[in-house]
Amino acid sequence: MISIAMATYNGERFLEKQLDSILAQTYQDIELIICDDCSADHTYDILTSYAKKDSRIKIYANTENLGFKKNFEKAISLCTGEYIALADQDDIWPAKKLETELKRIDDFDLVCTNASLIDANGTSMQMTMMDILDIDFVPDDQEQLLIHLLEANIAQGATILAKSSFLRTCLPIPEEFEYHDRWFAIQACLHSGLTYISEPLLLYRQHQSQHSDNKKKDRWKIACRINGQSLKQDIQRGIDSRISIYTAIIKSTDSNTPPENDNVLQIESHLKNIKLKRICIQYSTCTKTMKHFF
């Protein structure tokens, strides 16, 4: 069985289309675990209406707002299937999403896929996440994948299917990680591996109310046009964030991971290099040099 962990919050506008797409999957041996994070709209009413019609849907109402990351943790902990898929409240799943991912996961811990972007009205934006990330392919080699993930996230959380035995070992998600998907992907690289499907198996909705880092990216673009101290501070904050992330990953490696493990050594090397960059930026007055380091 595949458990689907969904975190909801004030999602009434798009929720029904997402629920319909999940329930219409060609792979039907599923349970849908939904944790609602104190929604103030009609989200909970919609969920209860669907649950009355389909016994595979189980709803849990939080007594206090946990935030999306902790809410996903809770949903994952309540799943009982051999596999766990993650679902956002506002996307749409193509009918063969689960079937395709289940065939591909094999001995890997986790599979994730490309996604096609749609706007608030469900109209195609004629681009995919691979277009946004400006990548032509995702390598199969786990060391190369880890390098990518240390620099930027390539794992779209709402496309993830993982073995439940693996995913539970990733909890709790460290505070240093703003997003759960990047943490899960890195941990997969450190264990039995991650595989990526270039075919878009998610319609990823873009709208103003969603939780995303688009605004943060916009702030970075603006900062890159500014010379002087503001750019330096922005880069320093970015580097400090990376240092925290690398440190958290190294701390997470358990006693079963040999100290000579190549991937762990690679992270330690990245940590040393980024600390050196932090020192260089601290004493740099050249904007071009600072951009290069980031």
CSV table of C-alpha atoms in Angstrom, one decimal:
chain,number,residue,atom,x,y,z
A,1,MET,CA,0.0,0.0,0.0
A,2,ILE,CA,1.0,3.6,-0.7
A,3,SER,CA,0.2,6.1,2.0
A,4,ILE,CA,-0.2,9.7,0.8
A,5,ALA,CA,0.7,12.3,3.4
A,6,MET,CA,-1.0,15.7,2.7
A,7,ALA,CA,-0.7,18.9,4.8
A,8,THR,CA,-3.5,21.3,4.4
A,9,TYR,CA,-4.1,24.9,5.5
A,10,ASN,CA,-6.7,27.3,4.1
A,11,GLY,CA,-6.7,25.4,0.8
A,12,GLU,CA,-10.4,25.5,-0.2
A,13,ARG,CA,-9.7,27.2,-3.6
A,14,PHE,CA,-7.8,24.3,-5.2
A,15,LEU,CA,-8.3,21.4,-2.8
A,16,GLU,CA,-11.1,19.5,-4.6
A,17,LYS,CA,-9.2,19.2,-7.9
A,18,GLN,CA,-6.2,17.8,-6.1
A,19,LEU,CA,-8.3,15.3,-4.1
A,20,ASP,CA,-10.1,14.2,-7.3
A,21,SER,CA,-6.7,13.7,-9.1
A,22,ILE,CA,-5.4,11.6,-6.2
A,23,LEU,CA,-8.4,9.4,-5.9
A,24,ALA,CA,-8.4,8.9,-9.7
A,25,GLN,CA,-4.9,7.4,-9.7
A,26,THR,CA,-4.4,4.2,-11.8
A,27,TYR,CA,-2.8,2.7,-8.7
A,28,GLN,CA,-5.6,2.3,-6.2
A,29,ASP,CA,-4.1,0.5,-3.1
A,30,ILE,CA,-3.7,3.8,-1.2
A,31,GLU,CA,-4.6,5.6,2.0
A,32,LEU,CA,-4.8,9.4,2.1
A,33,ILE,CA,-3.6,10.8,5.5
A,34,ILE,CA,-4.5,14.5,5.8
A,35,CYS,CA,-3.4,16.8,8.6
A,36,ASP,CA,-5.2,20.1,8.6
A,37,ASP,CA,-3.3,22.9,10.3
A,38,CYS,CA,-6.2,24.9,11.8
A,39,SER,CA,-7.7,26.2,8.6
A,40,ALA,CA,-10.0,29.2,8.9
A,41,ASP,CA,-11.8,28.6,5.6
A,42,HIS,CA,-13.9,25.7,4.3
A,43,THR,CA,-10.9,23.3,3.9
A,44,TYR,CA,-12.0,21.0,6.8
A,45,ASP,CA,-15.6,20.9,5.5
A,46,ILE,CA,-14.3,19.8,2.1
A,47,LEU,CA,-12.1,17.1,3.6
A,48,THR,CA,-14.9,15.7,5.8
A,49,SER,CA,-17.2,15.6,2.8
A,50,TYR,CA,-14.7,13.5,0.8
A,51,ALA,CA,-13.9,11.3,3.8
A,52,LYS,CA,-17.6,10.3,4.1
A,53,LYS,CA,-17.5,9.1,0.5
A,54,ASP,CA,-14.1,7.3,0.6
A,55,SER,CA,-13.0,5.2,3.6
A,56,ARG,CA,-9.3,5.5,2.4
A,57,ILE,CA,-9.3,9.1,3.5
A,58,LYS,CA,-8.3,9.8,7.1
A,59,ILE,CA,-8.4,13.4,8.5
A,60,TYR,CA,-6.6,14.8,11.5
A,61,ALA,CA,-7.3,18.3,12.8
A,62,ASN,CA,-4.4,20.0,14.6
A,63,THR,CA,-5.4,21.7,17.8
A,64,GLU,CA,-2.7,24.4,17.2
A,65,ASN,CA,-0.9,25.6,14.1
A,66,LEU,CA,2.2,23.6,13.5
A,67,GLY,CA,3.5,25.2,10.3
A,68,PHE,CA,3.9,23.2,7.0
A,69,LYS,CA,7.1,21.4,7.9
A,70,LYS,CA,5.9,20.0,11.3
A,71,ASN,CA,2.5,19.3,9.8
A,72,PHE,CA,4.1,17.1,7.2
A,73,GLU,CA,6.1,15.4,9.9
A,74,LYS,CA,2.9,14.6,11.7
A,75,ALA,CA,1.2,13.3,8.5
A,76,ILE,CA,4.2,11.1,7.7
A,77,SER,CA,4.2,9.6,11.3
A,78,LEU,CA,0.5,8.6,10.8
A,79,CYS,CA,1.1,6.7,7.6
A,80,THR,CA,0.9,2.9,7.6
A,81,GLY,CA,1.8,2.0,4.0
A,82,GLU,CA,5.0,0.4,2.8
A,83,TYR,CA,5.6,3.5,0.7
A,84,ILE,CA,4.8,7.2,1.4
A,85,ALA,CA,4.0,9.9,-1.2
A,86,LEU,CA,3.9,13.5,-0.3
A,87,ALA,CA,1.1,15.8,-1.6
A,88,ASP,CA,0.4,19.5,-1.5
A,89,GLN,CA,-3.1,20.8,-1.4
A,90,ASP,CA,-3.1,22.8,-4.6
A,91,ASP,CA,-1.5,20.7,-7.3
A,92,ILE,CA,-2.9,18.2,-9.7
A,93,TRP,CA,-1.6,14.6,-10.2
A,94,PRO,CA,-1.6,13.0,-13.6
A,95,ALA,CA,-3.4,9.6,-13.4
A,96,LYS,CA,-0.3,7.4,-13.7
A,97,LYS,CA,1.9,9.3,-11.2
A,98,LEU,CA,2.0,6.7,-8.4
A,99,GLU,CA,2.1,3.8,-10.8
A,100,THR,CA,5.1,5.2,-12.7
A,101,GLU,CA,7.0,6.1,-9.5
A,102,LEU,CA,6.3,2.7,-7.9
A,103,LYS,CA,7.8,0.9,-10.9
A,104,ARG,CA,10.9,3.1,-10.8
A,105,ILE,CA,11.8,3.2,-7.1
A,106,ASP,CA,13.3,-0.4,-7.1
A,107,ASP,CA,16.1,-0.5,-4.5
A,108,PHE,CA,16.3,3.2,-4.1
A,109,ASP,CA,15.0,5.0,-0.9
A,110,LEU,CA,13.3,7.7,-2.8
A,111,VAL,CA,12.1,8.7,-6.3
A,112,CYS,CA,11.1,12.2,-7.4
A,113,THR,CA,10.2,13.7,-10.7
A,114,ASN,CA,10.0,16.7,-12.9
A,115,ALA,CA,6.9,18.9,-12.7
A,116,SER,CA,5.0,21.0,-15.2
A,117,LEU,CA,4.0,24.5,-14.0
A,118,ILE,CA,0.4,25.7,-14.2
A,119,ASP,CA,-1.1,29.0,-13.2
A,120,ALA,CA,-3.9,29.7,-10.7
A,121,ASN,CA,-6.4,28.8,-13.3
A,122,GLY,CA,-4.8,25.5,-14.2
A,123,THR,CA,-3.4,26.8,-17.5
A,124,SER,CA,0.0,25.5,-18.6
A,125,MET,CA,2.8,28.0,-18.2
A,126,GLN,CA,4.8,26.1,-20.9
A,127,MET,CA,7.7,25.3,-18.6
A,128,THR,CA,8.9,22.6,-16.2
A,129,MET,CA,10.9,22.6,-13.0
A,130,MET,CA,13.9,21.4,-15.0
A,131,ASP,CA,13.5,24.5,-17.1
A,132,ILE,CA,13.4,26.7,-14.0
A,133,LEU,CA,16.5,25.0,-12.6
A,134,ASP,CA,18.2,25.2,-16.0
A,135,ILE,CA,19.2,21.6,-16.1
A,136,ASP,CA,19.0,19.1,-19.0
A,137,PHE,CA,19.3,16.0,-17.0
A,138,VAL,CA,19.8,14.8,-13.4
A,139,PRO,CA,22.7,12.4,-12.9
A,140,ASP,CA,22.2,8.8,-11.6
A,141,ASP,CA,25.5,8.9,-9.8
A,142,GLN,CA,24.7,9.6,-6.1
A,143,GLU,CA,27.9,11.6,-5.4
A,144,GLN,CA,27.1,14.0,-8.3
A,145,LEU,CA,23.5,14.2,-7.1
A,146,LEU,CA,24.7,15.0,-3.6
A,147,ILE,CA,26.8,17.9,-5.0
A,148,HIS,CA,23.7,19.3,-6.8
A,149,LEU,CA,21.6,19.0,-3.6
A,150,LEU,CA,24.3,20.7,-1.5
A,151,GLU,CA,24.2,23.7,-3.9
A,152,ALA,CA,20.4,23.8,-4.6
A,153,ASN,CA,17.3,21.7,-4.3
A,154,ILE,CA,16.3,19.6,-7.3
A,155,ALA,CA,13.7,17.5,-5.4
A,156,GLN,CA,10.2,18.9,-5.7
A,157,GLY,CA,8.5,17.7,-2.5
A,158,ALA,CA,5.1,17.1,-4.0
A,159,THR,CA,6.6,14.6,-6.5
A,160,ILE,CA,8.3,12.4,-3.9
A,161,LEU,CA,7.6,8.7,-3.3
A,162,ALA,CA,9.7,7.1,-0.6
A,163,LYS,CA,10.0,3.9,1.3
A,164,SER,CA,8.3,4.5,4.7
A,165,SER,CA,11.1,2.7,6.6
A,166,PHE,CA,13.5,5.2,5.2
A,167,LEU,CA,11.4,8.3,5.5
A,168,ARG,CA,10.8,7.7,9.2
A,169,THR,CA,14.5,7.7,9.8
A,170,CYS,CA,14.6,11.3,8.5
A,171,LEU,CA,12.4,12.6,11.2
A,172,PRO,CA,12.5,15.0,12.9
A,173,ILE,CA,13.6,17.5,10.1
A,174,PRO,CA,16.4,19.7,11.4
A,175,GLU,CA,15.6,23.3,12.0
A,176,GLU,CA,18.4,24.3,9.7
A,177,PHE,CA,16.4,23.0,6.7
A,178,GLU,CA,13.6,25.3,5.7
A,179,TYR,CA,12.1,22.7,3.4
A,180,HIS,CA,11.5,19.0,4.1
A,181,ASP,CA,12.1,17.8,0.5
A,182,ARG,CA,15.8,18.8,0.3
A,183,TRP,CA,16.5,17.1,3.6
A,184,PHE,CA,14.8,13.9,2.5
A,185,ALA,CA,16.7,13.9,-0.9
A,186,ILE,CA,20.1,14.5,0.8
A,187,GLN,CA,19.5,11.7,3.3
A,188,ALA,CA,18.5,9.3,0.4
A,189,CYS,CA,21.9,10.1,-1.3
A,190,LEU,CA,23.6,9.1,1.9
A,191,HIS,CA,21.8,5.8,2.2
A,192,SER,CA,20.3,3.6,-0.6
A,193,GLY,CA,20.0,6.4,-3.1
A,194,LEU,CA,17.6,8.7,-5.0
A,195,THR,CA,16.4,8.3,-8.6
A,196,TYR,CA,14.9,11.1,-10.7
A,197,ILE,CA,12.3,10.8,-13.4
A,198,SER,CA,12.6,13.5,-16.1
A,199,GLU,CA,9.0,13.1,-17.2
A,200,PRO,CA,6.8,15.7,-15.5
A,201,LEU,CA,4.5,13.7,-13.1
A,202,LEU,CA,3.0,16.7,-11.3
A,203,LEU,CA,1.0,19.8,-12.4
A,204,TYR,CA,2.7,22.3,-10.0
A,205,ARG,CA,0.3,25.2,-9.4
A,206,GLN,CA,1.8,28.7,-9.0
A,207,HIS,CA,-0.3,31.3,-7.1
A,208,GLN,CA,0.2,34.1,-4.7
A,209,SER,CA,-0.9,32.3,-1.5
A,210,GLN,CA,1.4,29.3,-1.8
A,211,HIS,CA,4.4,28.8,0.5
A,212,SER,CA,7.4,29.2,-1.8
A,213,ASP,CA,10.8,30.8,-2.0
A,214,ASN,CA,10.0,32.9,-5.1
A,215,LYS,CA,10.1,36.1,-3.1
A,216,LYS,CA,13.4,35.2,-1.6
A,217,LYS,CA,14.8,34.6,-5.0
A,218,ASP,CA,13.5,38.0,-6.2
A,219,ARG,CA,15.2,39.7,-3.2
A,220,TRP,CA,18.5,38.0,-4.1
A,221,LYS,CA,18.2,39.3,-7.7
A,222,ILE,CA,17.7,42.8,-6.4
A,223,ALA,CA,20.6,42.4,-4.0
A,224,CYS,CA,22.9,41.4,-6.8
A,225,ARG,CA,22.3,44.8,-8.5
A,226,ILE,CA,23.4,46.7,-5.4
A,227,ASN,CA,27.0,47.3,-4.6
A,228,GLY,CA,28.5,47.5,-1.2
A,229,GLN,CA,27.5,46.4,2.3
A,230,SER,CA,23.9,45.1,1.5
A,231,LEU,CA,25.2,42.6,-1.0
A,232,LYS,CA,27.9,41.5,1.3
A,233,GLN,CA,25.4,40.9,4.2
A,234,ASP,CA,23.1,39.0,1.9
A,235,ILE,CA,25.9,36.7,0.7
A,236,GLN,CA,27.1,36.2,4.3
A,237,ARG,CA,23.6,35.2,5.3
A,238,GLY,CA,23.4,32.7,2.4
A,239,ILE,CA,26.8,31.2,3.3
A,240,ASP,CA,25.9,31.0,7.0
A,241,SER,CA,22.8,29.1,6.0
A,242,ARG,CA,24.9,26.6,4.0
A,243,ILE,CA,27.2,26.2,6.9
A,244,SER,CA,24.3,25.3,9.2
A,245,ILE,CA,22.9,22.9,6.6
A,246,TYR,CA,26.2,21.0,6.1
A,247,THR,CA,26.8,20.8,9.8
A,248,ALA,CA,23.3,19.4,10.4
A,249,ILE,CA,23.8,16.8,7.7
A,250,ILE,CA,27.1,15.7,9.2
A,251,LYS,CA,25.5,15.4,12.7
A,252,SER,CA,22.8,13.3,11.2
A,253,THR,CA,25.1,10.5,9.9
A,254,ASP,CA,24.7,7.6,12.4
A,255,SER,CA,27.1,5.0,13.6
A,256,ASN,CA,26.2,2.8,10.7
A,257,THR,CA,27.8,5.3,8.3
A,258,PRO,CA,31.6,4.7,8.2
A,259,PRO,CA,33.7,7.8,8.7
A,260,GLU,CA,35.5,7.1,5.4
A,261,ASN,CA,32.1,7.2,3.5
A,262,ASP,CA,32.8,9.1,0.4
A,263,ASN,CA,29.6,11.2,0.5
A,264,VAL,CA,30.2,12.2,4.1
A,265,LEU,CA,33.7,13.2,3.4
A,266,GLN,CA,32.4,15.2,0.4
A,267,ILE,CA,30.1,17.1,2.7
A,268,GLU,CA,32.9,17.8,5.2
A,269,SER,CA,35.0,19.1,2.3
A,270,HIS,CA,32.2,21.4,1.2
A,271,LEU,CA,31.8,22.6,4.8
A,272,LYS,CA,35.5,23.5,5.0
A,273,ASN,CA,35.4,25.3,1.6
A,274,ILE,CA,32.3,27.3,2.5
A,275,LYS,CA,33.9,28.4,5.8
A,276,LEU,CA,36.9,29.7,3.8
A,277,LYS,CA,34.6,31.6,1.5
A,278,ARG,CA,32.9,33.1,4.5
A,279,ILE,CA,36.2,34.5,5.6
A,280,CYS,CA,37.1,35.8,2.1
A,281,ILE,CA,33.7,37.6,1.8
A,282,GLN,CA,34.1,39.1,5.3
A,283,TYR,CA,37.3,41.0,4.1
A,284,SER,CA,36.3,41.6,0.5
A,285,THR,CA,35.3,45.0,-0.9
A,286,CYS,CA,34.9,43.8,-4.5
A,287,THR,CA,31.3,43.1,-5.6
A,288,LYS,CA,32.4,40.9,-8.5
A,289,THR,CA,34.4,38.7,-6.1
A,290,MET,CA,31.5,38.4,-3.7
A,291,LYS,CA,29.1,37.3,-6.5
A,292,HIS,CA,31.6,34.8,-7.7
A,293,PHE,CA,31.9,33.2,-4.3
A,294,PHE,CA,28.1,32.9,-3.9
